Amino acid sequence: KAGVTQTPRYLIKTRGQQVTLSCSPISGHRSVSWYQQTPGQGLQFLFEYFSETQRNKGNFPGRFSGRQFSNSRSEMNVSTLELGDSALYLCASTRLAGSTDTQYFGPGTRLTVL
Amino acid sequence: QQQVKQSPQSLIVQKGGISIINCAYENTAFDYFPWYQQFPGKGPALLIAIRPDVSEKKEGRFTISFNKSAKQFSLHIMDSQPGDSATYFCAATEGGSYQLTFGKGTKLSVIP
């Protein structure tokens, strides 16, 4: 069974640009969550999607947005990039069988903002 | 506000020794406490998890101890091996939410 896949794996952008990251969950998984990982702040929750609806959002500015498609694939978008947006962006998928269902993480997309 | 505090930041253990990582939480609504292991270049992977209605859970060499009154929980890795060298994160969720609140992580190095 294929794991969570994220594309691209690496990305370099300049300040002010926007970026779109993609996540394909494990087959049959219906929930997708996004996290930002930085050395200073650690792992921080961005948002979670289920059935194309955002169910939960973390404490990030409106420049961070996302969406989920009918096949459960998800994208996140960051507009007007800032240097501080440089991070590893992780996607996690969950089958949604129960509240303690395991979240499976992808390898992440490493975003560098110059 | 850091809701889950993790210590130590880094840990060096001899092969065969016991690695102990501690976490403390503030939000009493948290009701599920997983531990994740992350290797360089990889995403975090679930290692072991516990709910607050039990005080201890063991899976192989990995044990979680949970103290609800102190709002603390810890990960013990018995007979630590070089292959255990990774970064470990404690986390917590509340009320069926899929929003994980993570500790800052502990970089474990197991030396031969």
Short mmCIF file of N, CA and C in Angstrom, two decimals, chain B residues 6-96:
data_model
loop_
_atom_site.label_atom_id
_atom_site.label_comp_id
_atom_site.label_asym_id
_atom_site.label_seq_id
_atom_site.Cartn_x
_atom_site.Cartn_y
_atom_site.Cartn_z
N GLN B 6 8.48 19.50 26.20
CA GLN B 6 9.24 18.26 26.07
C GLN B 6 10.68 18.48 26.49
N SER B 7 11.23 17.50 27.20
CA SER B 7 12.64 17.57 27.61
C SER B 7 13.23 16.16 27.68
N PRO B 8 14.54 16.01 27.49
CA PRO B 8 15.48 17.07 27.12
C PRO B 8 15.43 17.37 25.63
N GLN B 9 16.13 18.38 25.22
CA GLN B 9 16.19 18.75 23.81
C GLN B 9 17.04 17.74 23.04
N SER B 10 18.09 17.24 23.69
CA SER B 10 18.94 16.23 23.08
C SER B 10 19.37 15.24 24.15
N LEU B 11 19.71 14.03 23.69
CA LEU B 11 20.01 12.94 24.61
C LEU B 11 21.01 12.01 23.96
N ILE B 12 22.06 11.69 24.70
CA ILE B 12 23.05 10.73 24.21
C ILE B 12 23.05 9.55 25.16
N VAL B 13 22.85 8.37 24.60
CA VAL B 13 22.74 7.15 25.41
C VAL B 13 23.66 6.09 24.83
N GLN B 14 24.25 5.32 25.70
CA GLN B 14 25.08 4.19 25.26
C GLN B 14 24.18 3.06 24.77
N LYS B 15 24.67 2.33 23.79
CA LYS B 15 23.96 1.15 23.30
C LYS B 15 23.63 0.23 24.47
N GLY B 16 22.37 -0.23 24.52
CA GLY B 16 21.94 -1.09 25.61
C GLY B 16 21.36 -0.35 26.79
N GLY B 17 21.52 0.96 26.81
CA GLY B 17 21.01 1.76 27.92
C GLY B 17 19.53 2.10 27.77
N ILE B 18 19.01 2.83 28.74
CA ILE B 18 17.61 3.26 28.73
C ILE B 18 17.54 4.74 28.35
N SER B 19 16.73 5.04 27.36
CA SER B 19 16.50 6.44 26.97
C SER B 19 15.16 6.87 27.57
N ILE B 20 15.16 8.04 28.20
CA ILE B 20 13.94 8.54 28.82
C ILE B 20 13.68 9.96 28.34
N ILE B 21 12.49 10.18 27.80
CA ILE B 21 12.08 11.49 27.31
C ILE B 21 10.78 11.87 28.02
N ASN B 22 10.73 13.09 28.51
CA ASN B 22 9.60 13.53 29.32
C ASN B 22 8.79 14.63 28.64
N CYS B 23 7.48 14.60 28.89
CA CYS B 23 6.60 15.64 28.37
C CYS B 23 5.60 16.05 29.44
N ALA B 24 5.24 17.32 29.42
CA ALA B 24 4.23 17.84 30.33
C ALA B 24 3.22 18.66 29.53
N TYR B 25 1.97 18.56 29.90
CA TYR B 25 0.94 19.29 29.16
C TYR B 25 0.13 20.17 30.09
N GLU B 26 -0.55 21.13 29.50
CA GLU B 26 -1.33 22.07 30.28
C GLU B 26 -2.84 21.89 30.08
N ASN B 27 -3.21 21.53 28.88
CA ASN B 27 -4.63 21.45 28.54
C ASN B 27 -5.24 20.15 29.06
N THR B 28 -6.11 20.24 30.06
CA THR B 28 -6.70 19.04 30.65
C THR B 28 -7.72 18.38 29.74
N ALA B 29 -8.04 19.02 28.63
CA ALA B 29 -8.96 18.41 27.66
C ALA B 29 -8.25 17.42 26.75
N PHE B 30 -6.92 17.42 26.76
CA PHE B 30 -6.19 16.44 25.96
C PHE B 30 -6.57 15.04 26.42
N ASP B 31 -6.84 14.15 25.46
CA ASP B 31 -7.25 12.80 25.84
C ASP B 31 -6.60 11.71 25.01
N TYR B 32 -5.58 12.07 24.26
CA TYR B 32 -4.86 11.07 23.47
C TYR B 32 -3.44 11.57 23.30
N PHE B 33 -2.47 10.69 23.62
CA PHE B 33 -1.08 11.13 23.69
C PHE B 33 -0.20 10.18 22.87
N PRO B 34 0.09 10.53 21.61
CA PRO B 34 0.96 9.69 20.79
C PRO B 34 2.42 10.17 20.84
N TRP B 35 3.31 9.26 20.56
CA TRP B 35 4.73 9.59 20.38
C TRP B 35 5.09 9.29 18.93
N TYR B 36 5.84 10.20 18.33
CA TYR B 36 6.28 10.03 16.95
C TYR B 36 7.80 9.98 16.89
N GLN B 37 8.28 9.21 15.92
CA GLN B 37 9.72 9.08 15.67
C GLN B 37 9.98 9.63 14.26
N GLN B 38 11.00 10.46 14.15
CA GLN B 38 11.32 11.03 12.85
C GLN B 38 12.80 10.86 12.53
N PHE B 39 13.06 10.25 11.38
CA PHE B 39 14.42 10.13 10.87
C PHE B 39 14.66 11.25 9.87
N PRO B 40 15.93 11.64 9.68
CA PRO B 40 16.24 12.71 8.72
C PRO B 40 15.69 12.43 7.34
N GLY B 41 15.04 13.42 6.76
CA GLY B 41 14.49 13.27 5.42
C GLY B 41 13.17 12.54 5.35
N LYS B 42 12.64 12.18 6.51
CA LYS B 42 11.37 11.45 6.55
C LYS B 42 10.35 12.23 7.36
N GLY B 43 9.07 11.89 7.15
CA GLY B 43 8.05 12.46 8.00
C GLY B 43 7.96 11.69 9.32
N PRO B 44 7.33 12.27 10.34
CA PRO B 44 7.17 11.56 11.61
C PRO B 44 6.34 10.29 11.42
N ALA B 45 6.65 9.28 12.20
CA ALA B 45 5.91 8.01 12.16
C ALA B 45 5.46 7.67 13.57
N LEU B 46 4.21 7.23 13.71
CA LEU B 46 3.68 6.88 15.02
C LEU B 46 4.47 5.72 15.62
N LEU B 47 4.87 5.90 16.88
CA LEU B 47 5.65 4.88 17.58
C LEU B 47 4.75 4.12 18.56
N ILE B 48 4.08 4.84 19.40
CA ILE B 48 3.24 4.27 20.44
C ILE B 48 2.34 5.39 20.96
N ALA B 49 1.17 5.04 21.49
CA ALA B 49 0.24 6.06 21.96
C ALA B 49 -0.49 5.56 23.20
N ILE B 50 -1.02 6.49 23.99
CA ILE B 50 -1.71 6.12 25.22
C ILE B 50 -2.89 7.06 25.46
N ARG B 51 -3.92 6.55 26.13
CA ARG B 51 -5.03 7.37 26.58
C ARG B 51 -4.89 7.53 28.09
N PRO B 52 -5.46 8.58 28.68
CA PRO B 52 -5.23 8.87 30.10
C PRO B 52 -5.91 7.92 31.07
N ASP B 53 -6.67 6.94 30.59
CA ASP B 53 -7.31 6.00 31.51
C ASP B 53 -6.39 4.84 31.90
N VAL B 54 -5.18 4.81 31.32
CA VAL B 54 -4.18 3.82 31.71
C VAL B 54 -2.90 4.54 32.12
N SER B 55 -2.14 3.93 33.01
CA SER B 55 -0.93 4.59 33.52
C SER B 55 0.33 4.15 32.77
N GLU B 56 0.23 3.05 32.04
CA GLU B 56 1.41 2.57 31.34
C GLU B 56 1.00 1.72 30.14
N LYS B 57 1.78 1.85 29.08
CA LYS B 57 1.56 1.02 27.90
C LYS B 57 2.91 0.60 27.35
N LYS B 58 3.05 -0.68 27.07
CA LYS B 58 4.34 -1.19 26.59
C LYS B 58 4.16 -1.87 25.25
N GLU B 59 5.08 -1.54 24.33
CA GLU B 59 5.11 -2.21 23.04
C GLU B 59 6.57 -2.50 22.70
N GLY B 60 6.95 -3.75 22.89
CA GLY B 60 8.34 -4.13 22.64
C GLY B 60 9.27 -3.41 23.59
N ARG B 61 10.25 -2.71 23.05
CA ARG B 61 11.21 -1.99 23.89
C ARG B 61 10.71 -0.60 24.29
N PHE B 62 9.56 -0.20 23.80
CA PHE B 62 9.04 1.15 24.04
C PHE B 62 7.90 1.12 25.08
N THR B 63 7.99 1.99 26.07
CA THR B 63 6.98 2.08 27.12
C THR B 63 6.60 3.54 27.33
N ILE B 64 5.30 3.80 27.41
CA ILE B 64 4.81 5.13 27.82
C ILE B 64 4.34 5.01 29.27
N SER B 65 4.79 5.95 30.09
CA SER B 65 4.26 6.08 31.46
C SER B 65 3.46 7.37 31.51
N PHE B 66 2.28 7.30 32.15
CA PHE B 66 1.37 8.44 32.14
C PHE B 66 0.93 8.78 33.55
N ASN B 67 1.09 10.04 33.94
CA ASN B 67 0.67 10.51 35.26
C ASN B 67 -0.35 11.62 35.07
N LYS B 68 -1.63 11.25 35.18
CA LYS B 68 -2.70 12.20 34.88
C LYS B 68 -2.73 13.36 35.88
N SER B 69 -2.51 13.08 37.16
CA SER B 69 -2.58 14.14 38.17
C SER B 69 -1.47 15.16 37.99
N ALA B 70 -0.31 14.71 37.56
CA ALA B 70 0.82 15.61 37.34
C ALA B 70 0.81 16.20 35.92
N LYS B 71 -0.08 15.70 35.08
CA LYS B 71 -0.14 16.11 33.67
C LYS B 71 1.22 15.92 33.00
N GLN B 72 1.76 14.71 33.20
CA GLN B 72 3.05 14.38 32.61
C GLN B 72 3.00 12.99 31.99
N PHE B 73 3.80 12.80 30.96
CA PHE B 73 3.95 11.47 30.40
C PHE B 73 5.36 11.34 29.83
N SER B 74 5.83 10.12 29.76
CA SER B 74 7.20 9.92 29.34
C SER B 74 7.33 8.67 28.47
N LEU B 75 8.38 8.69 27.67
CA LEU B 75 8.72 7.57 26.79
C LEU B 75 10.01 6.95 27.30
N HIS B 76 9.98 5.65 27.51
CA HIS B 76 11.17 4.90 27.89
C HIS B 76 11.53 3.96 26.74
N ILE B 77 12.78 4.02 26.31
CA ILE B 77 13.27 3.09 25.30
C ILE B 77 14.30 2.19 25.98
N MET B 78 13.93 0.95 26.14
CA MET B 78 14.81 -0.01 26.79
C MET B 78 15.81 -0.58 25.77
N ASP B 79 16.97 -0.99 26.27
CA ASP B 79 17.98 -1.61 25.40
C ASP B 79 18.16 -0.78 24.12
N SER B 80 18.44 0.50 24.30
CA SER B 80 18.54 1.42 23.16
C SER B 80 19.59 0.94 22.16
N GLN B 81 19.27 1.08 20.88
CA GLN B 81 20.14 0.65 19.78
C GLN B 81 20.51 1.82 18.89
N PRO B 82 21.63 1.74 18.19
CA PRO B 82 22.00 2.83 17.27
C PRO B 82 20.90 3.15 16.27
N GLY B 83 20.14 2.15 15.86
CA GLY B 83 19.03 2.37 14.93
C GLY B 83 17.89 3.18 15.52
N ASP B 84 17.91 3.38 16.84
CA ASP B 84 16.89 4.22 17.49
C ASP B 84 17.24 5.70 17.39
N SER B 85 18.45 6.00 16.92
CA SER B 85 18.89 7.39 16.81
C SER B 85 17.96 8.13 15.85
N ALA B 86 17.25 9.09 16.37
CA ALA B 86 16.22 9.81 15.62
C ALA B 86 15.74 10.96 16.51
N THR B 87 14.80 11.73 15.98
CA THR B 87 14.16 12.76 16.79
C THR B 87 12.79 12.24 17.22
N TYR B 88 12.48 12.38 18.48
CA TYR B 88 11.23 11.89 19.04
C TYR B 88 10.35 13.07 19.46
N PHE B 89 9.10 12.99 19.11
CA PHE B 89 8.14 14.03 19.45
C PHE B 89 7.00 13.44 20.26
N CYS B 90 6.68 14.07 21.38
CA CYS B 90 5.43 13.74 22.04
C CYS B 90 4.35 14.66 21.47
N ALA B 91 3.12 14.23 21.57
CA ALA B 91 2.01 15.01 21.02
C ALA B 91 0.76 14.76 21.83
N ALA B 92 -0.25 15.56 21.58
CA ALA B 92 -1.53 15.40 22.27
C ALA B 92 -2.65 15.91 21.39
N THR B 93 -3.81 15.30 21.54
CA THR B 93 -5.02 15.78 20.86
C THR B 93 -6.16 15.78 21.87
N GLU B 94 -7.24 16.45 21.53
CA GLU B 94 -8.39 16.50 22.43
C GLU B 94 -9.67 16.22 21.69
N GLY B 95 -10.59 15.55 22.36
CA GLY B 95 -11.95 15.38 21.92
C GLY B 95 -12.15 14.88 20.52
N GLY B 96 -11.34 13.92 20.06
CA GLY B 96 -11.54 13.37 18.74
C GLY B 96 -10.99 14.25 17.63
#
